């Protein structure tokens, strides 16, 4: 059985991760709201200059909302396992996946590229979360 100090440290780590995830979601939501406002004011201009950014923000929101659900379980080991699994998945996709598609549809190819860029970014962020948890979670 874990001693009380270790349980307290794990709860502190979980609270810190929850706070970071909430802060990230809040920032992404604000960014998405700003893009929505621009889109509603002048869609043509928005599409040319900001549609890629909006796509990435929406995808990041989806990823972080999934992480928030895992954090909501209240189990630091579940959070760690989820982060490790996602990092491994992203790493595999980036190293072993296709770097470009054979599709002739330019939008499909662009979305694929944006997803790869997103995986790179989120992978680094998730690795940072894992590094911050190293002190309390033992394997």
PDB file of C-alpha atoms in Angstrom:
ATOM      1  CA  UNK A   1       0.000   0.000   0.000  1.00  0.00           C
ATOM      2  CA  UNK A   2       1.227   3.498  -0.790  1.00  0.00           C
ATOM      3  CA  UNK A   3       2.203   5.715   2.056  1.00  0.00           C
ATOM      4  CA  UNK A   4       0.337   8.931   2.704  1.00  0.00           C
ATOM      5  CA  UNK A   5       3.142  11.158   1.396  1.00  0.00           C
ATOM      6  CA  UNK A   6       3.179   9.388  -1.972  1.00  0.00           C
ATOM      7  CA  UNK A   7      -0.599   9.650  -2.278  1.00  0.00           C
ATOM      8  CA  UNK A   8      -0.408  13.374  -1.488  1.00  0.00           C
ATOM      9  CA  UNK A   9       2.308  13.869  -4.112  1.00  0.00           C
ATOM     10  CA  UNK A  10       0.259  11.988  -6.701  1.00  0.00           C
ATOM     11  CA  UNK A  11      -2.784  14.129  -5.946  1.00  0.00           C
ATOM     12  CA  UNK A  12      -0.652  17.260  -6.320  1.00  0.00           C
ATOM     13  CA  UNK A  13       0.615  15.995  -9.681  1.00  0.00           C
ATOM     14  CA  UNK A  14      -2.917  15.192 -10.798  1.00  0.00           C
ATOM     15  CA  UNK A  15      -4.108  18.642  -9.729  1.00  0.00           C
ATOM     16  CA  UNK A  16      -1.205  20.253 -11.589  1.00  0.00           C
ATOM     17  CA  UNK A  17      -1.960  18.281 -14.764  1.00  0.00           C
ATOM     18  CA  UNK A  18      -5.671  19.112 -14.456  1.00  0.00           C
ATOM     19  CA  UNK A  19      -4.829  22.799 -14.104  1.00  0.00           C
ATOM     20  CA  UNK A  20      -2.502  22.732 -17.115  1.00  0.00           C
ATOM     21  CA  UNK A  21      -5.085  20.910 -19.245  1.00  0.00           C
ATOM     22  CA  UNK A  22      -7.817  23.359 -18.204  1.00  0.00           C
ATOM     23  CA  UNK A  23      -5.543  26.303 -18.991  1.00  0.00           C
ATOM     24  CA  UNK A  24      -4.734  24.819 -22.411  1.00  0.00           C
ATOM     25  CA  UNK A  25      -8.397  24.175 -23.225  1.00  0.00           C
ATOM     26  CA  UNK A  26      -9.361  27.679 -22.075  1.00  0.00           C
ATOM     27  CA  UNK A  27      -6.654  29.210 -24.282  1.00  0.00           C
ATOM     28  CA  UNK A  28      -7.630  27.118 -27.292  1.00  0.00           C
ATOM     29  CA  UNK A  29     -11.314  27.936 -26.784  1.00  0.00           C
ATOM     30  CA  UNK A  30     -10.533  31.653 -26.681  1.00  0.00           C
ATOM     31  CA  UNK A  31      -8.428  31.299 -29.820  1.00  0.00           C
ATOM     32  CA  UNK A  32     -11.238  29.397 -31.591  1.00  0.00           C
ATOM     33  CA  UNK A  33     -13.745  32.076 -30.552  1.00  0.00           C
ATOM     34  CA  UNK A  34     -11.504  34.769 -32.026  1.00  0.00           C
ATOM     35  CA  UNK A  35     -11.205  32.840 -35.287  1.00  0.00           C
ATOM     36  CA  UNK A  36     -14.978  32.343 -35.359  1.00  0.00           C
ATOM     37  CA  UNK A  37     -15.478  36.072 -34.984  1.00  0.00           C
ATOM     38  CA  UNK A  38     -13.118  36.761 -37.890  1.00  0.00           C
ATOM     39  CA  UNK A  39     -14.821  34.076 -39.946  1.00  0.00           C
ATOM     40  CA  UNK A  40     -18.227  35.627 -39.368  1.00  0.00           C
ATOM     41  CA  UNK A  41     -16.964  39.096 -40.284  1.00  0.00           C
ATOM     42  CA  UNK A  42     -15.285  38.175 -43.580  1.00  0.00           C
ATOM     43  CA  UNK A  43     -15.308  34.511 -44.470  1.00  0.00           C
ATOM     44  CA  UNK A  44     -13.318  34.857 -47.671  1.00  0.00           C
ATOM     45  CA  UNK A  45     -10.468  36.650 -45.902  1.00  0.00           C
ATOM     46  CA  UNK A  46     -10.659  34.200 -42.994  1.00  0.00           C
ATOM     47  CA  UNK A  47     -10.512  31.197 -45.323  1.00  0.00           C
ATOM     48  CA  UNK A  48      -7.398  32.483 -47.066  1.00  0.00           C
ATOM     49  CA  UNK A  49      -5.502  33.497 -43.941  1.00  0.00           C
ATOM     50  CA  UNK A  50      -6.808  31.615 -40.920  1.00  0.00           C
ATOM     51  CA  UNK A  51      -8.598  28.411 -41.921  1.00  0.00           C
ATOM     52  CA  UNK A  52      -5.529  26.242 -41.341  1.00  0.00           C
ATOM     53  CA  UNK A  53      -5.054  27.745 -37.887  1.00  0.00           C
ATOM     54  CA  UNK A  54      -8.702  27.221 -37.014  1.00  0.00           C
ATOM     55  CA  UNK A  55      -8.500  23.593 -38.122  1.00  0.00           C
ATOM     56  CA  UNK A  56      -5.488  22.978 -35.892  1.00  0.00           C
ATOM     57  CA  UNK A  57      -7.119  24.707 -32.931  1.00  0.00           C
ATOM     58  CA  UNK A  58     -10.249  22.577 -33.305  1.00  0.00           C
ATOM     59  CA  UNK A  59      -8.184  19.379 -33.518  1.00  0.00           C
ATOM     60  CA  UNK A  60      -6.151  20.386 -30.462  1.00  0.00           C
ATOM     61  CA  UNK A  61      -9.344  21.065 -28.548  1.00  0.00           C
ATOM     62  CA  UNK A  62     -10.527  17.568 -29.386  1.00  0.00           C
ATOM     63  CA  UNK A  63      -7.252  16.009 -28.191  1.00  0.00           C
ATOM     64  CA  UNK A  64      -7.184  18.017 -24.971  1.00  0.00           C
ATOM     65  CA  UNK A  65     -10.833  17.326 -24.195  1.00  0.00           C
ATOM     66  CA  UNK A  66     -10.057  13.612 -24.434  1.00  0.00           C
ATOM     67  CA  UNK A  67      -7.134  14.126 -22.052  1.00  0.00           C
ATOM     68  CA  UNK A  68      -9.379  16.102 -19.693  1.00  0.00           C
ATOM     69  CA  UNK A  69     -11.766  13.131 -19.548  1.00  0.00           C
ATOM     70  CA  UNK A  70      -8.907  10.855 -18.491  1.00  0.00           C
ATOM     71  CA  UNK A  71      -7.703  13.398 -15.929  1.00  0.00           C
ATOM     72  CA  UNK A  72     -11.273  13.497 -14.620  1.00  0.00           C
ATOM     73  CA  UNK A  73     -11.004   9.863 -13.563  1.00  0.00           C
ATOM     74  CA  UNK A  74      -8.820  11.038 -10.690  1.00  0.00           C
ATOM     75  CA  UNK A  75      -6.215   8.346 -11.317  1.00  0.00           C
ATOM     76  CA  UNK A  76      -2.698   9.563 -12.013  1.00  0.00           C
ATOM     77  CA  UNK A  77      -1.601   6.157 -13.293  1.00  0.00           C
ATOM     78  CA  UNK A  78      -4.431   6.237 -15.860  1.00  0.00           C
ATOM     79  CA  UNK A  79      -3.327   9.701 -16.977  1.00  0.00           C
ATOM     80  CA  UNK A  80       0.278   8.556 -17.283  1.00  0.00           C
ATOM     81  CA  UNK A  81      -0.728   5.467 -19.261  1.00  0.00           C
ATOM     82  CA  UNK A  82      -2.939   7.537 -21.572  1.00  0.00           C
ATOM     83  CA  UNK A  83      -0.143  10.063 -22.204  1.00  0.00           C
ATOM     84  CA  UNK A  84       2.399   7.307 -22.854  1.00  0.00           C
ATOM     85  CA  UNK A  85       0.022   5.558 -25.252  1.00  0.00           C
ATOM     86  CA  UNK A  86      -0.692   8.781 -27.144  1.00  0.00           C
ATOM     87  CA  UNK A  87       3.013   9.675 -27.372  1.00  0.00           C
ATOM     88  CA  UNK A  88       3.768   6.187 -28.703  1.00  0.00           C
ATOM     89  CA  UNK A  89       0.921   6.457 -31.231  1.00  0.00           C
ATOM     90  CA  UNK A  90       2.050   9.893 -32.416  1.00  0.00           C
ATOM     91  CA  UNK A  91       5.669   8.750 -32.609  1.00  0.00           C
ATOM     92  CA  UNK A  92       4.694   5.700 -34.642  1.00  0.00           C
ATOM     93  CA  UNK A  93       2.521   7.784 -36.977  1.00  0.00           C
ATOM     94  CA  UNK A  94       5.290  10.337 -37.491  1.00  0.00           C
ATOM     95  CA  UNK A  95       8.099   7.826 -37.986  1.00  0.00           C
ATOM     96  CA  UNK A  96       6.337   5.002 -39.785  1.00  0.00           C
ATOM     97  CA  UNK A  97       3.315   6.643 -41.351  1.00  0.00           C
ATOM     98  CA  UNK A  98       3.078   8.070 -44.806  1.00  0.00           C
ATOM     99  CA  UNK A  99       4.536  11.535 -45.125  1.00  0.00           C
ATOM    100  CA  UNK A 100       2.229  12.447 -47.985  1.00  0.00           C
ATOM    101  CA  UNK A 101      -0.880  11.075 -49.588  1.00  0.00           C
ATOM    102  CA  UNK A 102      -1.447   9.958 -53.134  1.00  0.00           C
ATOM    103  CA  UNK A 103      -4.750  11.813 -53.318  1.00  0.00           C
ATOM    104  CA  UNK A 104      -5.192  14.383 -56.040  1.00  0.00           C
ATOM    105  CA  UNK A 105      -7.441  16.421 -53.752  1.00  0.00           C
ATOM    106  CA  UNK A 106      -5.339  19.283 -52.433  1.00  0.00           C
ATOM    107  CA  UNK A 107      -7.545  19.864 -49.398  1.00  0.00           C
ATOM    108  CA  UNK A 108      -7.244  16.211 -48.322  1.00  0.00           C
ATOM    109  CA  UNK A 109      -3.451  16.416 -48.652  1.00  0.00           C
ATOM    110  CA  UNK A 110      -3.381  19.672 -46.692  1.00  0.00           C
ATOM    111  CA  UNK A 111      -5.485  18.226 -43.875  1.00  0.00           C
ATOM    112  CA  UNK A 112      -3.138  15.249 -43.683  1.00  0.00           C
ATOM    113  CA  UNK A 113      -0.133  17.568 -43.415  1.00  0.00           C
ATOM    114  CA  UNK A 114      -1.855  19.688 -40.757  1.00  0.00           C
ATOM    115  CA  UNK A 115      -2.629  16.546 -38.770  1.00  0.00           C
ATOM    116  CA  UNK A 116       1.049  15.545 -38.883  1.00  0.00           C
ATOM    117  CA  UNK A 117       2.066  19.005 -37.672  1.00  0.00           C
ATOM    118  CA  UNK A 118      -0.519  18.750 -34.899  1.00  0.00           C
ATOM    119  CA  UNK A 119       0.790  15.344 -33.827  1.00  0.00           C
ATOM    120  CA  UNK A 120       4.316  16.765 -33.613  1.00  0.00           C
ATOM    121  CA  UNK A 121       3.181  19.622 -31.399  1.00  0.00           C
ATOM    122  CA  UNK A 122       0.876  17.623 -29.125  1.00  0.00           C
ATOM    123  CA  UNK A 123       3.474  14.850 -28.805  1.00  0.00           C
ATOM    124  CA  UNK A 124       5.975  17.372 -27.421  1.00  0.00           C
ATOM    125  CA  UNK A 125       3.377  18.806 -25.035  1.00  0.00           C
ATOM    126  CA  UNK A 126       2.416  15.347 -23.773  1.00  0.00           C
ATOM    127  CA  UNK A 127       6.089  14.433 -23.277  1.00  0.00           C
ATOM    128  CA  UNK A 128       6.403  17.582 -21.185  1.00  0.00           C
ATOM    129  CA  UNK A 129       3.444  16.457 -19.058  1.00  0.00           C
ATOM    130  CA  UNK A 130       5.073  13.057 -18.570  1.00  0.00           C
ATOM    131  CA  UNK A 131       8.370  14.656 -17.574  1.00  0.00           C
ATOM    132  CA  UNK A 132       6.595  16.733 -14.949  1.00  0.00           C
ATOM    133  CA  UNK A 133       5.102  13.539 -13.469  1.00  0.00           C
ATOM    134  CA  UNK A 134       8.362  11.580 -13.172  1.00  0.00           C
ATOM    135  CA  UNK A 135       8.945  12.470  -9.558  1.00  0.00           C
ATOM    136  CA  UNK A 136       5.893  10.746  -8.123  1.00  0.00           C
ATOM    137  CA  UNK A 137       4.723   7.968 -10.394  1.00  0.00           C
ATOM    138  CA  UNK A 138       6.741   4.792 -10.165  1.00  0.00           C
ATOM    139  CA  UNK A 139       6.463   2.043 -12.715  1.00  0.00           C
TER     140      UNK A 139
END
